[in-house]
Tab-separated table of C-alpha atoms in Angstrom:
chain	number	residue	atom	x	y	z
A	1162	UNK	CA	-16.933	58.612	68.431
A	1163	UNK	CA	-21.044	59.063	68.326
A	1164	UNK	CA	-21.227	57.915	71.957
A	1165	UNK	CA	-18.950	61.066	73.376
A	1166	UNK	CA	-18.870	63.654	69.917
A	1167	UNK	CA	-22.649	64.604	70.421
A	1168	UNK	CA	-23.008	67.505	67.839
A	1169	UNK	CA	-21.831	64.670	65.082
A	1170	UNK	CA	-23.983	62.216	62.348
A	1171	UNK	CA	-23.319	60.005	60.037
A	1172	UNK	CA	-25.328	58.455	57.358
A	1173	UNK	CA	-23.821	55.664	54.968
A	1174	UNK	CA	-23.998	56.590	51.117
A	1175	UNK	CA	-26.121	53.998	49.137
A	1176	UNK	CA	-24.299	51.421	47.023
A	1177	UNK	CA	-20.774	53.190	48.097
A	1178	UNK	CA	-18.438	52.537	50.338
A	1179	UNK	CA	-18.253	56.460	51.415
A	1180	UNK	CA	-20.577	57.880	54.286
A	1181	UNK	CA	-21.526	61.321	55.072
A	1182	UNK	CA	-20.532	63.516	58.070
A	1183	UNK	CA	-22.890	65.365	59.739
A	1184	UNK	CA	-20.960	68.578	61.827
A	1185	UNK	CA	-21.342	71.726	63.550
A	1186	UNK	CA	-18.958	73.768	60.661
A	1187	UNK	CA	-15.457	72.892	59.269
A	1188	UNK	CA	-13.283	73.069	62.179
A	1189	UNK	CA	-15.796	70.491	63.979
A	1190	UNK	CA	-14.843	68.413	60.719
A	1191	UNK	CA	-11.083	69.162	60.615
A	1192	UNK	CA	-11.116	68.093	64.287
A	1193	UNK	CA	-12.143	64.765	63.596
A	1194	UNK	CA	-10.359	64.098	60.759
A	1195	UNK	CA	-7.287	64.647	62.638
A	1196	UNK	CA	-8.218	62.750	65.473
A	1197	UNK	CA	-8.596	59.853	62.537
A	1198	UNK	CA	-5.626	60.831	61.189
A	1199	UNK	CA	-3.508	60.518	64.353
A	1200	UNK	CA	-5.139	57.138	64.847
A	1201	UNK	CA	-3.386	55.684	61.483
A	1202	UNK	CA	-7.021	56.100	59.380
A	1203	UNK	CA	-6.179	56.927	55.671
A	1204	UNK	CA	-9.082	58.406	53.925
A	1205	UNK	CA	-10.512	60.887	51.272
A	1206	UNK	CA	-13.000	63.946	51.409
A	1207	UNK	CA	-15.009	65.879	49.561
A	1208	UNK	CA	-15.912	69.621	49.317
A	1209	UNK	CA	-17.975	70.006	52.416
A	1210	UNK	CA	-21.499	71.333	51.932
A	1211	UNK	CA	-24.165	73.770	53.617
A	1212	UNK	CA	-27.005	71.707	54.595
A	1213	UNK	CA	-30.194	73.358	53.276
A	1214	UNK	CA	-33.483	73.324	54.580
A	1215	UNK	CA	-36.876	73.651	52.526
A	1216	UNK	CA	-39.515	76.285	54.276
A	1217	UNK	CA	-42.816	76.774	52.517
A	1218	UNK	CA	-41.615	75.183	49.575
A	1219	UNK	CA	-38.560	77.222	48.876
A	1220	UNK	CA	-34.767	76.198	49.296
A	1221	UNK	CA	-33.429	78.038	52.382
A	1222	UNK	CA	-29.791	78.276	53.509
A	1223	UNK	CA	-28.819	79.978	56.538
A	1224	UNK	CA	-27.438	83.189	57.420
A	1225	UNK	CA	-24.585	83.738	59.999
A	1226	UNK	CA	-24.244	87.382	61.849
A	1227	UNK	CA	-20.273	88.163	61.736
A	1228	UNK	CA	-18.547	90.567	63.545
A	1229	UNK	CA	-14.897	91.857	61.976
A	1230	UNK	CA	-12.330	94.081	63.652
A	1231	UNK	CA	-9.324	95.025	61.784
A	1232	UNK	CA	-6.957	97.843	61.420
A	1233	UNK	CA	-8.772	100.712	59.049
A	1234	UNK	CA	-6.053	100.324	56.131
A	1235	UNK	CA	-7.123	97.115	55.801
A	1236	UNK	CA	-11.131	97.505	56.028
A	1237	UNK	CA	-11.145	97.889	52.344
A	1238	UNK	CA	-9.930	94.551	51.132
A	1239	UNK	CA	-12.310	92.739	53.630
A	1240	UNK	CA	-15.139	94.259	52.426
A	1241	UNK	CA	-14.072	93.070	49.031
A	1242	UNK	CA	-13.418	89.897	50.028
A	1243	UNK	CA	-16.912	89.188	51.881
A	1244	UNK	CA	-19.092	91.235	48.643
A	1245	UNK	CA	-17.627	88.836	46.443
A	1246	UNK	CA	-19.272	86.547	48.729
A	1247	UNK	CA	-22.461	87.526	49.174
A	1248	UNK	CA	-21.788	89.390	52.340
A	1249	UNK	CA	-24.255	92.291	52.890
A	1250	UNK	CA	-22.914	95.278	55.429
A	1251	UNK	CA	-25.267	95.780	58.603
A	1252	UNK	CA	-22.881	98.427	60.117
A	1253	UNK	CA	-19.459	99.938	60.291
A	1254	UNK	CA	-17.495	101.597	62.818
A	1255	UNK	CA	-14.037	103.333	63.188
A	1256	UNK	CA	-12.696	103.689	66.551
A	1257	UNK	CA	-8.982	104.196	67.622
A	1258	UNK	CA	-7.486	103.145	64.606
A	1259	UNK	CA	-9.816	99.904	63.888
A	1260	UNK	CA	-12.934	99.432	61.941
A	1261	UNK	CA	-16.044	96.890	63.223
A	1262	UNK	CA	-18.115	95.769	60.533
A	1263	UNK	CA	-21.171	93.963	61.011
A	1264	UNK	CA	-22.354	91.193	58.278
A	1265	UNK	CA	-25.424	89.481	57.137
A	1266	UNK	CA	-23.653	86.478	55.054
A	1267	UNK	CA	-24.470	82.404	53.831
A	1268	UNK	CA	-22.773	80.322	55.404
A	1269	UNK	CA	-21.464	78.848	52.446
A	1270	UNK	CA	-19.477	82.084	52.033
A	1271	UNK	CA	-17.544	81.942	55.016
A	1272	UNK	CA	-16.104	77.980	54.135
A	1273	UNK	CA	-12.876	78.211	53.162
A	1274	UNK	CA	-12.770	82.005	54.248
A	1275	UNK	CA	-10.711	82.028	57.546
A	1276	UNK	CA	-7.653	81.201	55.798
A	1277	UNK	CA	-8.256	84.520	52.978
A	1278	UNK	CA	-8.717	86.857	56.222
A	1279	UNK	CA	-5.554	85.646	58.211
A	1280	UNK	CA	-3.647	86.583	55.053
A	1281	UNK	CA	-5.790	89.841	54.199
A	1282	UNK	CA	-5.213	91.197	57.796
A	1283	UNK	CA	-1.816	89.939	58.254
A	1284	UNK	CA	-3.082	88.540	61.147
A	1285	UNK	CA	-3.967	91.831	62.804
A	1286	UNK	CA	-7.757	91.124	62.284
A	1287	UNK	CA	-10.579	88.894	64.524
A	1288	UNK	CA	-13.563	87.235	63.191
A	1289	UNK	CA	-16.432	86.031	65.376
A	1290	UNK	CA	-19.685	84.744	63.743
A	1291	UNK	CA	-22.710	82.648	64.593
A	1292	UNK	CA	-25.730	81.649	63.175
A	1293	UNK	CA	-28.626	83.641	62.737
A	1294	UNK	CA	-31.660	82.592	60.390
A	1295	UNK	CA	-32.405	81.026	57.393
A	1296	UNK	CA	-33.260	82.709	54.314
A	1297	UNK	CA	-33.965	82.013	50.324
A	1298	UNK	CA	-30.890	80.993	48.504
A	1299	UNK	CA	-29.140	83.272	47.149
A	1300	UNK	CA	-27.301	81.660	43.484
A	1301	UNK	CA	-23.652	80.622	43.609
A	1302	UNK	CA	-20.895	81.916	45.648
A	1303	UNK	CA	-17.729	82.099	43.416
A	1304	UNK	CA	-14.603	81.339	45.772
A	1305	UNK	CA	-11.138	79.902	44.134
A	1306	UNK	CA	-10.511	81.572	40.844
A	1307	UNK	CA	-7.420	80.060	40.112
A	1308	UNK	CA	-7.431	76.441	38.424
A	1309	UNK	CA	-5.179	73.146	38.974
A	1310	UNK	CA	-1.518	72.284	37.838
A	1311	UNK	CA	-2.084	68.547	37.476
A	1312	UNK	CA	0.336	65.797	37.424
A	1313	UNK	CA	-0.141	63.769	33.966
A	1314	UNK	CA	2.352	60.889	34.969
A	1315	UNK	CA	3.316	59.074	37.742
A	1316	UNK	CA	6.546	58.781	39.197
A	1317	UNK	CA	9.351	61.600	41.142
A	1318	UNK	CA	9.164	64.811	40.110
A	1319	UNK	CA	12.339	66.299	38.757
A	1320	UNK	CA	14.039	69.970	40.139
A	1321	UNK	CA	13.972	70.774	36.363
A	1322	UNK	CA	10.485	70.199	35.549
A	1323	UNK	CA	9.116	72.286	38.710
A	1324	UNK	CA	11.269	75.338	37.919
A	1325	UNK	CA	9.380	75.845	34.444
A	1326	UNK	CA	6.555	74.997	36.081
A	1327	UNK	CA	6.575	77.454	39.221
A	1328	UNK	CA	5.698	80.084	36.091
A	1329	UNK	CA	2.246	79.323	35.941
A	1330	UNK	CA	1.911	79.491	39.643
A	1331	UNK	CA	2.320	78.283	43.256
A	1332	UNK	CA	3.333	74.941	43.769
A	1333	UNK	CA	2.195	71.994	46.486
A	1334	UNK	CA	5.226	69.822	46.176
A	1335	UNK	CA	9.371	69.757	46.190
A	1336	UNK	CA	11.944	67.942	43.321
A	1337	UNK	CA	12.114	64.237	44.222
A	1338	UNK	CA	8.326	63.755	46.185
A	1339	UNK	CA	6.613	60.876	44.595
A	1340	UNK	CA	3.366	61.927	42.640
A	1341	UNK	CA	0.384	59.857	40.541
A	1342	UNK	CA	-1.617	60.681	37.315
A	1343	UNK	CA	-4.426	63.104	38.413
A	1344	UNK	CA	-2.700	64.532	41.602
A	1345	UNK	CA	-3.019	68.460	42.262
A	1346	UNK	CA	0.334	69.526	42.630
A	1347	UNK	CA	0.253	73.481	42.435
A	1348	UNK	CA	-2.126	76.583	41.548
A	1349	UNK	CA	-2.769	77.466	38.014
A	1350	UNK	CA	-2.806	81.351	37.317
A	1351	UNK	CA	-4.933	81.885	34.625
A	1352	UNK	CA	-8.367	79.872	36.042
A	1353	UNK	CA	-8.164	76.739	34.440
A	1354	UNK	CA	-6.449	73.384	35.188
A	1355	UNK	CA	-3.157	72.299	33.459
A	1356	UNK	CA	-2.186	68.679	33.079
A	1357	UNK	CA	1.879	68.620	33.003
A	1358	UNK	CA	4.684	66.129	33.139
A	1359	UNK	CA	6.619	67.164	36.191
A	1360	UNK	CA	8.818	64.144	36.162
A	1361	UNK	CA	10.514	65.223	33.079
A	1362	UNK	CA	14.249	65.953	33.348
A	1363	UNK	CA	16.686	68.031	31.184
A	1364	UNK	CA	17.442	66.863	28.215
A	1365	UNK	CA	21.747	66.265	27.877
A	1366	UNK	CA	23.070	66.014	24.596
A	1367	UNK	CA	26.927	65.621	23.146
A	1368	UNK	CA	27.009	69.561	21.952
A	1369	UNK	CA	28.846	72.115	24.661
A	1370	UNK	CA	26.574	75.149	25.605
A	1371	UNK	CA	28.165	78.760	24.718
A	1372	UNK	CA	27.114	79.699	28.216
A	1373	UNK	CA	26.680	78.518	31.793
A	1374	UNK	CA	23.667	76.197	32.961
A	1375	UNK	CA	20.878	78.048	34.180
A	1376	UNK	CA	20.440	78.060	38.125
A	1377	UNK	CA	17.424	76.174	39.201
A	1378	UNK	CA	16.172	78.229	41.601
A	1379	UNK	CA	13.023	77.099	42.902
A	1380	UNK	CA	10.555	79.294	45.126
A	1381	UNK	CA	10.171	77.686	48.632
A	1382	UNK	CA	6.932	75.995	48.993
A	1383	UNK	CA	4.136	76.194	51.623
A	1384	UNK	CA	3.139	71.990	52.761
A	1385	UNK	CA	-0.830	71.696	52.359
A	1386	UNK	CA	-2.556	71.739	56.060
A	1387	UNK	CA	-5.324	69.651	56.569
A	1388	UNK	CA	-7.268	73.077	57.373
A	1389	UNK	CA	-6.400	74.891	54.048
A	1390	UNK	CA	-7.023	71.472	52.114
A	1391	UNK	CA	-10.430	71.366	53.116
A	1392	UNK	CA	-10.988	75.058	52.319
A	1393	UNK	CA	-9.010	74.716	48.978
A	1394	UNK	CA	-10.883	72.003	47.300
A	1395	UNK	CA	-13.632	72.047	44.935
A	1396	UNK	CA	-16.877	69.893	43.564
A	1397	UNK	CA	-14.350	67.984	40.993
A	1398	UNK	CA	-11.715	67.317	43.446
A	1399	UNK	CA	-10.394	65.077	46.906
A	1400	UNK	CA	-8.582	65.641	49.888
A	1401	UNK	CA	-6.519	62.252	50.468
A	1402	UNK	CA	-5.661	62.117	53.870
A	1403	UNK	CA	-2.893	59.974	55.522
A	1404	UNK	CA	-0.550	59.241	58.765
A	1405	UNK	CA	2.353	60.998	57.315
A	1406	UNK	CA	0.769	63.551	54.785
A	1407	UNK	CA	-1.905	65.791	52.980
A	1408	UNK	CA	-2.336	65.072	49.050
A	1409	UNK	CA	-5.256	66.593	46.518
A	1410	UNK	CA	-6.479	64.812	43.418
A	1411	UNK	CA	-8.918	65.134	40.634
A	1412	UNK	CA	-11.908	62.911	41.460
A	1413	UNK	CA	-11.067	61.626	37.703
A	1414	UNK	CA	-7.829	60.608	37.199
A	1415	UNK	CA	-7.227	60.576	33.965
A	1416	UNK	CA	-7.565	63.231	31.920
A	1417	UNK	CA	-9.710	61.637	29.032
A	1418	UNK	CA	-12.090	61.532	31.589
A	1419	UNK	CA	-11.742	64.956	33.349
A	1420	UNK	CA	-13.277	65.683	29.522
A	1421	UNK	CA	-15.991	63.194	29.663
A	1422	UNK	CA	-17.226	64.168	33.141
């Protein structure tokens, strides 16, 4: 792959057996993992990361021009979206019904961003950016606010279980898919991660209920792309990737040492 892929490095990790992939942005990383993936590889990634460079001293990080049109109802929520990540506004136009908008933003705010503007604009909006310069770092970026639903047991989840469960938010998975200790298996609403059984079933007992069983109607679920898994993961957590599917974990397992860590 280094003899024909020539924007692409890789440097073994000392005393591991994981190396580290040098690329031009994520979907020059995506590509090759699913040119891997298509080959039978199995393996597991990491958040990717910015690579910084140190000028006069100082930790620099560079700075991409991007260029937005979308329609002018939805200008609002995109300049939201890219303040929150530490996008500053070089200009603005309306024209026709559409509104360009000119940024100065880290690159590290627009990972995991393409997938947040396709569902902002409906996919009425285009977003073109490039690199421009390098400049001081400017403090964390705060992306995903929601937290993990984690699977606590291992085993085949249960219709039951995931209907209670779809409360606290979206989930990854459908009743009967086979799932570990430490797997991510849905979003958690309120920020934090969950740990929950979702191979439990319901409980039957001897007594007749005075009214009907409740329907288990559970909310259609959206499989996890090998795109929005390397967008949607954070410092703590893995990407597996494999032949026949997508999975995220907790780099700790367990949960005793989630709490160590």
């Amino acid at each position: 792959e280094l003899e024909t892929n020539v924007g692409l490095k890789i440097e073994p990790v000392a005393n591991s057996d994981a190396i580290k992939v040098y690329g031009r942005g994520e979907m020059h990383i995506a590509v090759l993992i699913e040119t891997m993936r298509r080959e039978g590889f199995e393996l597991q990634i990491s958040q990717p990361q910015v690579i910084m460079q140190e000028i006069d001293g100082k930790k620099q990080e560079p700075i991409e021009y991007a260029v937005i049109n979308v329609p002018d109802d939805m200008s609002g929520a995109i300049i939201e979206a890219l303040g929150k990540r530490k996008g500053i506004m070089q200009n603005m136009k309306s024209e026709n019904g559409n509104t360009m908008m000119e940024f100065e933003i880290p690159t590290r705010g627009l990972l995991g961003f393409r997938s947040i503007f396709l569902l902002l604009t409906r996919g009425e909006g285009t977003l073109y950016h490039s690199f421009d310069h390098y400049a001081p770092h400017v403090g964390e970026i705060e992306k995903r606010t929601v937290g993990s639903i984690i699977s606590a047991e291992t085993g085949s989840t249960m219709a039951y279980s995931l209907w209670k469960l779809q409360e606290r938010g979206p989930l990854f998975i459908g009743a009967a898919t086979e799932v570990y200790e430490g797997m991510i298996i849905g979003e958690h609403n309120q920020g934090t991660d969950l740990a929950v059984n979702p191979n439990k079933n319901k409980k039957l007992t001897n007594v007749r209920s005075s009214g009907a069983d409740e329907a288990l109607n559970l909310t259609p679920i959206t499989p996890m792309s090998l795109e929005n898994a390397i967008e949607y993961i954070k410092e703590d957590e893995y990407a597996e990737i494999t032949p026949s599917q997508v999975r995220l974990r907790k780099k700790h397992l367990k949960e005793t040492d989630r709490k160590r860590a």
